[in-house]
Tab-separated table of C-alpha atoms and ligand atoms in Angstrom:
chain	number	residue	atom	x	y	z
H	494	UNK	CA	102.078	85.367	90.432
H	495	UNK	CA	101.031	88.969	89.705
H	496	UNK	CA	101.262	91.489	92.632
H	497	UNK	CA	98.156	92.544	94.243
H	498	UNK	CA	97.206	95.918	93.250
H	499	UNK	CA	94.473	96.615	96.037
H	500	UNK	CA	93.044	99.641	96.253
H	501	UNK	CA	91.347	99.697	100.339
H	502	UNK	CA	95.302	101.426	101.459
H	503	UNK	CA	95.944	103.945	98.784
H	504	UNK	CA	92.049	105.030	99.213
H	505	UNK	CA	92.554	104.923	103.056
H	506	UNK	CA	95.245	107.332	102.848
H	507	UNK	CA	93.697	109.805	100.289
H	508	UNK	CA	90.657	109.977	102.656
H	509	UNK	CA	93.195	110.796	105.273
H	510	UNK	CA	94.378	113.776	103.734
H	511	UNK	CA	90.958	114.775	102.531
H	512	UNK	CA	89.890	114.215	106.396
H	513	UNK	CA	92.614	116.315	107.510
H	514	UNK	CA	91.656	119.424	104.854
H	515	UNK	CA	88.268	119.688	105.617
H	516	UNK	CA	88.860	119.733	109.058
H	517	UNK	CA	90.501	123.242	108.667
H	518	UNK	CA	87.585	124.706	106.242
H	519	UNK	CA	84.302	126.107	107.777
H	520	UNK	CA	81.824	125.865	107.267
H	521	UNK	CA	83.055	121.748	105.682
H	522	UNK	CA	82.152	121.389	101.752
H	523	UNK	CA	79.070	119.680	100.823
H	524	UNK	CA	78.201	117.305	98.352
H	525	UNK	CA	74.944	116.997	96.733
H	526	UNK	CA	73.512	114.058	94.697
H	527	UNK	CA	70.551	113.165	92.777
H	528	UNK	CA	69.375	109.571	93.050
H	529	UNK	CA	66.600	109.201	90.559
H	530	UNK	CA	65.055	105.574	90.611
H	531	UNK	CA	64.959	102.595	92.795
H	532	UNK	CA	67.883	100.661	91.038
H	533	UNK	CA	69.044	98.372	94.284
H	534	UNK	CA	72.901	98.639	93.058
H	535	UNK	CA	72.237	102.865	92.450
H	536	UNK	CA	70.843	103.233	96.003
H	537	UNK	CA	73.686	101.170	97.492
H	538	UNK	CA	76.228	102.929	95.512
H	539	UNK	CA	74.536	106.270	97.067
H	540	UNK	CA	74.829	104.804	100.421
H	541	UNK	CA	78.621	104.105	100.189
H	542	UNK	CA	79.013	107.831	99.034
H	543	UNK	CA	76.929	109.174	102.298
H	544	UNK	CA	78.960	106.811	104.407
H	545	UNK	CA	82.644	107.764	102.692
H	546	UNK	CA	81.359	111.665	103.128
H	547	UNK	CA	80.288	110.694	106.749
H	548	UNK	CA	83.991	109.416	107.722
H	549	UNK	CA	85.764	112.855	106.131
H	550	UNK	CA	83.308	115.526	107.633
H	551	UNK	CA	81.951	116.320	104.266
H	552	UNK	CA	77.854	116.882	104.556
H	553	UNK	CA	76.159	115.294	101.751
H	554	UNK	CA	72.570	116.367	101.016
H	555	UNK	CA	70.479	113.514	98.858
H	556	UNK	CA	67.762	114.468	96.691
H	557	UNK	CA	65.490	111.343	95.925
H	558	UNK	CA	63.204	111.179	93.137
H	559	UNK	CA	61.024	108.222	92.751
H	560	UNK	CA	61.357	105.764	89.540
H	561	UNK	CA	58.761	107.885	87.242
H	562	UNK	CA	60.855	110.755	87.733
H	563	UNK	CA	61.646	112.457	84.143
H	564	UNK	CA	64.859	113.895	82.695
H	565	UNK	CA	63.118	117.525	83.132
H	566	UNK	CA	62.509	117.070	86.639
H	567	UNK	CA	66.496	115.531	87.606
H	568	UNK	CA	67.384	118.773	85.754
H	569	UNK	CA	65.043	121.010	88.518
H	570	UNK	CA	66.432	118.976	91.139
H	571	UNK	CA	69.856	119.675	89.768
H	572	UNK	CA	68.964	123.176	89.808
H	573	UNK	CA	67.443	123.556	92.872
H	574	UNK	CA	70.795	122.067	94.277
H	575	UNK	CA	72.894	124.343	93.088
H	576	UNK	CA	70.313	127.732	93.496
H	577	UNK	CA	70.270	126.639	96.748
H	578	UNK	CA	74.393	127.716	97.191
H	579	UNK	CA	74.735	125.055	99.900
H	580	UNK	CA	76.546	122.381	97.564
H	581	UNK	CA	80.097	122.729	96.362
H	582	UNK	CA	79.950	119.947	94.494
H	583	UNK	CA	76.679	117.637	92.493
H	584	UNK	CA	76.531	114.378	90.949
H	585	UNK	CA	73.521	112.207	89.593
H	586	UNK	CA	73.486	108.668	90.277
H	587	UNK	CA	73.114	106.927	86.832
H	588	UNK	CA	71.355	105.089	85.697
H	589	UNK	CA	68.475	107.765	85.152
H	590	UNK	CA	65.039	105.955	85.025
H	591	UNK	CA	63.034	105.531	81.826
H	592	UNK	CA	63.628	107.416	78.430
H	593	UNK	CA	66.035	110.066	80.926
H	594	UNK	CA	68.798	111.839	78.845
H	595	UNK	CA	72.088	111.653	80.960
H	596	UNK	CA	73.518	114.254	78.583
H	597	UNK	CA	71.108	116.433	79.524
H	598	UNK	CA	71.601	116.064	83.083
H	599	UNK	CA	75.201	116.401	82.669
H	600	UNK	CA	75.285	120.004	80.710
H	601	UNK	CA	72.842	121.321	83.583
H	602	UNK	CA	75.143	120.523	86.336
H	603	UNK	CA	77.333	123.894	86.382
H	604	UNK	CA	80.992	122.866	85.308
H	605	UNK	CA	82.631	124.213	88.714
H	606	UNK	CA	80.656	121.584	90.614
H	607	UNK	CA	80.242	118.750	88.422
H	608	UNK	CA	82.326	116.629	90.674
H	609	UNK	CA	81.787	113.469	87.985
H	610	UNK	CA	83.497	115.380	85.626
H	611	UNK	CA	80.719	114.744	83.332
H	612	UNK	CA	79.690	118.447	81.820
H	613	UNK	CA	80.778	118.647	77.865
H	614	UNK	CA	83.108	121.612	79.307
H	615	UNK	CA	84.885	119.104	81.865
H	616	UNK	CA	85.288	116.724	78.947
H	617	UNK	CA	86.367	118.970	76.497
H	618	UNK	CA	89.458	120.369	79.367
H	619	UNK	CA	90.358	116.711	80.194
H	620	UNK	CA	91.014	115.887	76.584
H	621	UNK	CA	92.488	119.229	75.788
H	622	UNK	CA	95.260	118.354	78.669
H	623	UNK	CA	94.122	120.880	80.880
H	624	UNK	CA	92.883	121.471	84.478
H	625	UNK	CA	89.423	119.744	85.415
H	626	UNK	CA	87.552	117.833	87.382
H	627	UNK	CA	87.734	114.448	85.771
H	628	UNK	CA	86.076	111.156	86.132
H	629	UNK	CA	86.016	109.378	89.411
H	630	UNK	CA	87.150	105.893	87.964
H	631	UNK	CA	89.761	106.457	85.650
H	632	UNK	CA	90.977	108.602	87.953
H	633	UNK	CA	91.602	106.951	90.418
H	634	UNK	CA	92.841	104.001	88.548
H	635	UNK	CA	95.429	106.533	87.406
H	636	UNK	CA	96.345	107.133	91.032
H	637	UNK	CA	96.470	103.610	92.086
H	638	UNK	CA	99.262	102.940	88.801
H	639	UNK	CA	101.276	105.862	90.109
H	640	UNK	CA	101.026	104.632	93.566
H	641	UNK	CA	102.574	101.348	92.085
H	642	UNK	CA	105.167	102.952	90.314
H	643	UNK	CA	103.686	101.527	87.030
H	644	UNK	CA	105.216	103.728	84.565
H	645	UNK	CA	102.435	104.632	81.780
H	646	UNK	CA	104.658	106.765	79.782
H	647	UNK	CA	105.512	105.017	76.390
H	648	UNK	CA	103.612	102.297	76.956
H	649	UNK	CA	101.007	100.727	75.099
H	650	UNK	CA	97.277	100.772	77.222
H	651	UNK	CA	93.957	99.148	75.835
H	652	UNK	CA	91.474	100.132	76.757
H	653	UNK	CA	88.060	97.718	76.969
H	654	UNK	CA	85.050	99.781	76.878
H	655	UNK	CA	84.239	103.631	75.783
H	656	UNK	CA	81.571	104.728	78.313
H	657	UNK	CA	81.568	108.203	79.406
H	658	UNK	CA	81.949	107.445	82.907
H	659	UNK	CA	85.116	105.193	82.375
H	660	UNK	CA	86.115	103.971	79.083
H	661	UNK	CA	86.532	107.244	77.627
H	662	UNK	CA	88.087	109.543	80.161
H	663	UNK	CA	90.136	106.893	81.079
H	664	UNK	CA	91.716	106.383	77.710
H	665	UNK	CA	92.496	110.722	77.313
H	666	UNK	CA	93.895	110.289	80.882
H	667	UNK	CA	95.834	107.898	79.292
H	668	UNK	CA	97.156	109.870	76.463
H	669	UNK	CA	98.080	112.708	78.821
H	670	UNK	CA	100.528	110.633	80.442
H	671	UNK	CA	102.019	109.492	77.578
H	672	UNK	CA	100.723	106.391	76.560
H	673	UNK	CA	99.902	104.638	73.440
H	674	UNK	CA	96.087	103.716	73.653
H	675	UNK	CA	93.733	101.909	71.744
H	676	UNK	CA	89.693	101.889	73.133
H	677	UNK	CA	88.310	98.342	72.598
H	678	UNK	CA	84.294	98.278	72.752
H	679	UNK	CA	81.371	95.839	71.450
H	680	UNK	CA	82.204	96.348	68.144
H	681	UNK	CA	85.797	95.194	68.119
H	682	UNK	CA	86.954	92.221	66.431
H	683	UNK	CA	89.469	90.150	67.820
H	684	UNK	CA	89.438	91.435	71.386
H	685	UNK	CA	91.570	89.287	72.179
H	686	UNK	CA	94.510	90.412	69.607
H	687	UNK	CA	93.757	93.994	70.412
H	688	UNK	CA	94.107	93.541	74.434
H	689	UNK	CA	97.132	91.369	73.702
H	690	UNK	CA	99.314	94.274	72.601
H	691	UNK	CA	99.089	95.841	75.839
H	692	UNK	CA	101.581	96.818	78.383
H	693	UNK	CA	98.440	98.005	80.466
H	694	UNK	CA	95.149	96.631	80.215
H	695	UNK	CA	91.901	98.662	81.592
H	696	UNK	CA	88.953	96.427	81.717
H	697	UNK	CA	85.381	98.318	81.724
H	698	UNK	CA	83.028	96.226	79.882
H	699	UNK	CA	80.601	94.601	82.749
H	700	UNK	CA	80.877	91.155	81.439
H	701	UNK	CA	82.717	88.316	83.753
H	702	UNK	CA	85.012	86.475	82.559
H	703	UNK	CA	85.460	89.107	79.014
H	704	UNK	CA	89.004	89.060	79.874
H	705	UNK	CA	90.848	85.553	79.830
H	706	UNK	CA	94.255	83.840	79.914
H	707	UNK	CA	94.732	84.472	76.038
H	708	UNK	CA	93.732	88.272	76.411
H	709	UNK	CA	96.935	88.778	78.215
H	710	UNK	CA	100.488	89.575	77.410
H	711	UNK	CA	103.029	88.114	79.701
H	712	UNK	CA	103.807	90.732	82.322
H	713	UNK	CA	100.984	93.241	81.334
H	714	UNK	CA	99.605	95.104	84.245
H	715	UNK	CA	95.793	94.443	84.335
H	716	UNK	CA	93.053	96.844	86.062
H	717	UNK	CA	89.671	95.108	86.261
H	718	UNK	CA	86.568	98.094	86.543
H	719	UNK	CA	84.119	95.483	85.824
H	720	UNK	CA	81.805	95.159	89.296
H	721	UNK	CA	78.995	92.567	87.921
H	722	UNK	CA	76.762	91.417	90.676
H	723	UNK	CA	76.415	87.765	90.340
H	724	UNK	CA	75.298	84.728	92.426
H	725	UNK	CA	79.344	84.038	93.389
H	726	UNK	CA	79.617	88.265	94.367
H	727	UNK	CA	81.007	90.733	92.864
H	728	UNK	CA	83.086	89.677	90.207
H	729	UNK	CA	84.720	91.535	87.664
H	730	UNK	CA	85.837	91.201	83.996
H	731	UNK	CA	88.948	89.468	84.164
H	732	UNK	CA	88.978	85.738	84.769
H	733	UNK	CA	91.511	85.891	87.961
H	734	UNK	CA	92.426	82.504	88.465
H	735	UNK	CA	93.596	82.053	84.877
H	736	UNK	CA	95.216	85.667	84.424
H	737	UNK	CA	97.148	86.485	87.699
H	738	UNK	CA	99.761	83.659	86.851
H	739	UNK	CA	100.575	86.130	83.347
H	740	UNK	CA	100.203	89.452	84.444
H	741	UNK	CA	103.132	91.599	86.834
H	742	UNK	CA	99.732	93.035	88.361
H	743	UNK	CA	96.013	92.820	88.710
H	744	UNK	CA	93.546	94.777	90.945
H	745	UNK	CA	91.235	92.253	92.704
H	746	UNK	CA	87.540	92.801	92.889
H	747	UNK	CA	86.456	94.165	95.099
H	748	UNK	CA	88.802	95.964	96.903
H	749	UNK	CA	90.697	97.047	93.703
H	750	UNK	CA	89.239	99.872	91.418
H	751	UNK	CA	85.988	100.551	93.910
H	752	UNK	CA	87.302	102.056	96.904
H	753	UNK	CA	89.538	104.697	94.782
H	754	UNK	CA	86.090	106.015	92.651
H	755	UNK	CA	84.995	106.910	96.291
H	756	UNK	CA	88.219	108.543	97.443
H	757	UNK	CA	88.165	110.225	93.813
H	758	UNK	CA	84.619	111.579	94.501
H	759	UNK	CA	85.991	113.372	98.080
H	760	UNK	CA	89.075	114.516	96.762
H	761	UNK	CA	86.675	116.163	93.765
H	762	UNK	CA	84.311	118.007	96.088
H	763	UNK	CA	87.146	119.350	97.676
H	764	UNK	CA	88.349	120.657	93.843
H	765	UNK	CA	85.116	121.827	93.421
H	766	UNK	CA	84.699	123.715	96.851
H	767	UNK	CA	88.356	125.081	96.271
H	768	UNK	CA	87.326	126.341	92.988
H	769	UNK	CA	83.954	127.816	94.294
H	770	UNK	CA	86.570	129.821	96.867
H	771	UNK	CA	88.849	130.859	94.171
H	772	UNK	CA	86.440	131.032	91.271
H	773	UNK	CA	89.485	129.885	89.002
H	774	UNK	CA	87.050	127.184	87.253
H	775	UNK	CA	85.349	130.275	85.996
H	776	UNK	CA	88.178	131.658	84.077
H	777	UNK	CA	88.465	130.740	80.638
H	778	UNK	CA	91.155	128.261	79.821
H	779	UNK	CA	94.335	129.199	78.197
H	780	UNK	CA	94.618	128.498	74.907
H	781	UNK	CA	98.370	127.175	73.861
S	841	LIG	P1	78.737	100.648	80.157
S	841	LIG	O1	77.760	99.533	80.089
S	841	LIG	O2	78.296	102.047	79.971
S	841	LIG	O3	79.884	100.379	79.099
S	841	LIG	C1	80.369	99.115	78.838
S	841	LIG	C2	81.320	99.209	77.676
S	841	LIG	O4	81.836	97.917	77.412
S	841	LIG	C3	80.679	99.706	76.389
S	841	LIG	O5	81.400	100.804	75.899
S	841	LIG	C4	80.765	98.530	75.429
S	841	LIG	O6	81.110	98.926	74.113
S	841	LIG	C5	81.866	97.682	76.032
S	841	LIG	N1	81.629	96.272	75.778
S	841	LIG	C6	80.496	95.574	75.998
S	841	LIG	N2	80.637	94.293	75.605
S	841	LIG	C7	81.891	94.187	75.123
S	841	LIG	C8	82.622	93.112	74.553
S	841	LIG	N3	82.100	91.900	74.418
S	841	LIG	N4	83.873	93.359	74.152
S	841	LIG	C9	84.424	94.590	74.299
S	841	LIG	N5	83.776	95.633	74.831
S	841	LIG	C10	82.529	95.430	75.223
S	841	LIG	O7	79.479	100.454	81.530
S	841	LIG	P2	80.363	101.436	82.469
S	841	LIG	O8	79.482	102.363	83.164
S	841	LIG	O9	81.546	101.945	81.719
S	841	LIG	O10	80.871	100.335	83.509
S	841	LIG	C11	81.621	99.205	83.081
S	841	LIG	C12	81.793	98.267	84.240
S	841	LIG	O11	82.537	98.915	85.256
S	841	LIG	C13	80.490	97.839	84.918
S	841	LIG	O12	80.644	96.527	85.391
S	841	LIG	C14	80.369	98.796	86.065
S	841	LIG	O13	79.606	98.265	87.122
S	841	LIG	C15	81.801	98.944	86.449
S	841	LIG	N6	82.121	100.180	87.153
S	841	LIG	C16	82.850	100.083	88.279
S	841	LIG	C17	83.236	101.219	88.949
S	841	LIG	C18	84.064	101.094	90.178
S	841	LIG	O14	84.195	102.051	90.895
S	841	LIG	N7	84.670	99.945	90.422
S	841	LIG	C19	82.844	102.476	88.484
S	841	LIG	C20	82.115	102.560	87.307
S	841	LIG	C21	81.757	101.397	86.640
């Protein structure tokens, strides 16, 4: 059977060290978010980020805008947030109500606190190979195979998905360590062939049960993002049962991917109040 790759330890001890940091800085970084909406999973998802501040001595200041709120108006409370000079660090909860632009929201969050890593400047660095605030997700999903001592380098990864918030990100993270990847998404035939080929397999599609038996190469490690609220739970997009007799590892859901985005999101305010105290996010990158 495939080992276990949980997530609840490794996140544990990343918010001890984050704990441990911010107890030495004064006044203690803040993070502020924007929670647009009354999406049930957004608002819970908000909560876990108040409570995983909370436990680290981070303050987190919540902005809530009702369900008829408009792209132009997250952008003013965006603004406001960061005018204010009381936030290191702001995020937006997506998904943005009605006809919202989340590009939009994400170029008006300045890059230096955009602790998503979702700004076109972030973006750009993370693909270029250089330093950034990256994605939560992938991010931590990176963290969790090093923790392992899943070697990525020269390795083929697949990818499922090609979201900004996951797919993507997590396939130039990917690249930077030296892996061979290939993004899967809707409009890929033969999923199945494609996810087959890999020594590492990222699931982010939202769809339970996308990922069975025949997906799987014998001993592939498999990392299941999917978190699809259904009347058995949580459940992600690998089919467990069937796969963890094939794979060397799987993350479970929950307890797999989830806790690390949180951790991720700490351990990026700190970046971002670190970079607010050195301004180095404001000096242009090196070109090589
Ligand atoms: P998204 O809906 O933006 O993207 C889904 C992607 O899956 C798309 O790029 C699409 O092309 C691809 N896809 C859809 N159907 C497919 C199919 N049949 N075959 C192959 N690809 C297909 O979603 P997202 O924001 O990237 O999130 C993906 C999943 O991960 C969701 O279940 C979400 O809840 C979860 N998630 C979990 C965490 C966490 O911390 N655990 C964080 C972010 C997202």
């Amino acid at each position: 059977l495939a080992s276990l790759l949980r997530g609840r330890e490794l996140a544990a001890l990343i918010e001890a060290g984050v704990l441990e940091r911010v107890s030495r800085m004064d006044p203690p970084p803040a993070l502020g978010v924007v929670l647009a909406g009354d999406d049930p999973a957004s608002a819970s998802y908000v909560r876990s980020k108040e409570k995983a501040c909370a436990r680290t001595g981070i303050r987190s200041v919540v902005v809530r805008l009702g369900s008829s709120a408009s792209g132009r108006e997250v952008v003013e409370a965006v603004a406001a947030l960061d005018s204010e000079g009381v936030v290191d660090g702001i995020l937006c909860q997506l998904p943005l109500p009605g006809r919202a632009d989340p590009g939009l929201v994400a170029s008006a969050i300045p890059p230096r606190k955009d602790v998503d890593g979702l700004n076109p400047v972030n973006v750009g660095r993370l693909w270029r190979g250089e330093d950034c605030i990256a994605p939560c997700t992938p991010a931590g999903i990176m963290r969790l195979l090093a923790h392992h001592g899943i070697e990525v380098r020269g390795r083929r990864a697949v990818v499922v998905g090609r979201s900004h918030i996951v797919g993507r990100p997590m396939a130039a993270m990917l690249i930077a360590a030296d892996a061979t990847v290939t993004v899967a998404h809707s409009r890929t035939p033969d999923l199945e062939a494609v996810c087959r080929e890999a020594d590492i397999l990222v699931s982010a599609a939202g769809i339970p049960g996308l990922i069975r038996a025949t997906h799987v190469r014998e001993g592939a490690v498999v990392v299941d993002v999917g978190t699809s609220r259904t009347e058995k739970g949580l459940t992600g997009d690998v089919a467990f049962e069937e796969v963890e007799g094939i794979a060397s590892g799987i993350t479970p859901v929950p307890g797999g991917v989830g806790p690390l985005t949180i951790a991720m999101l700490l351990e990026n305010t700190l970046k971002c109040r670190a970079a607010r105290d050195s301004h180095s996010l404001h000096r242009p990158a090196p070109i090589i």
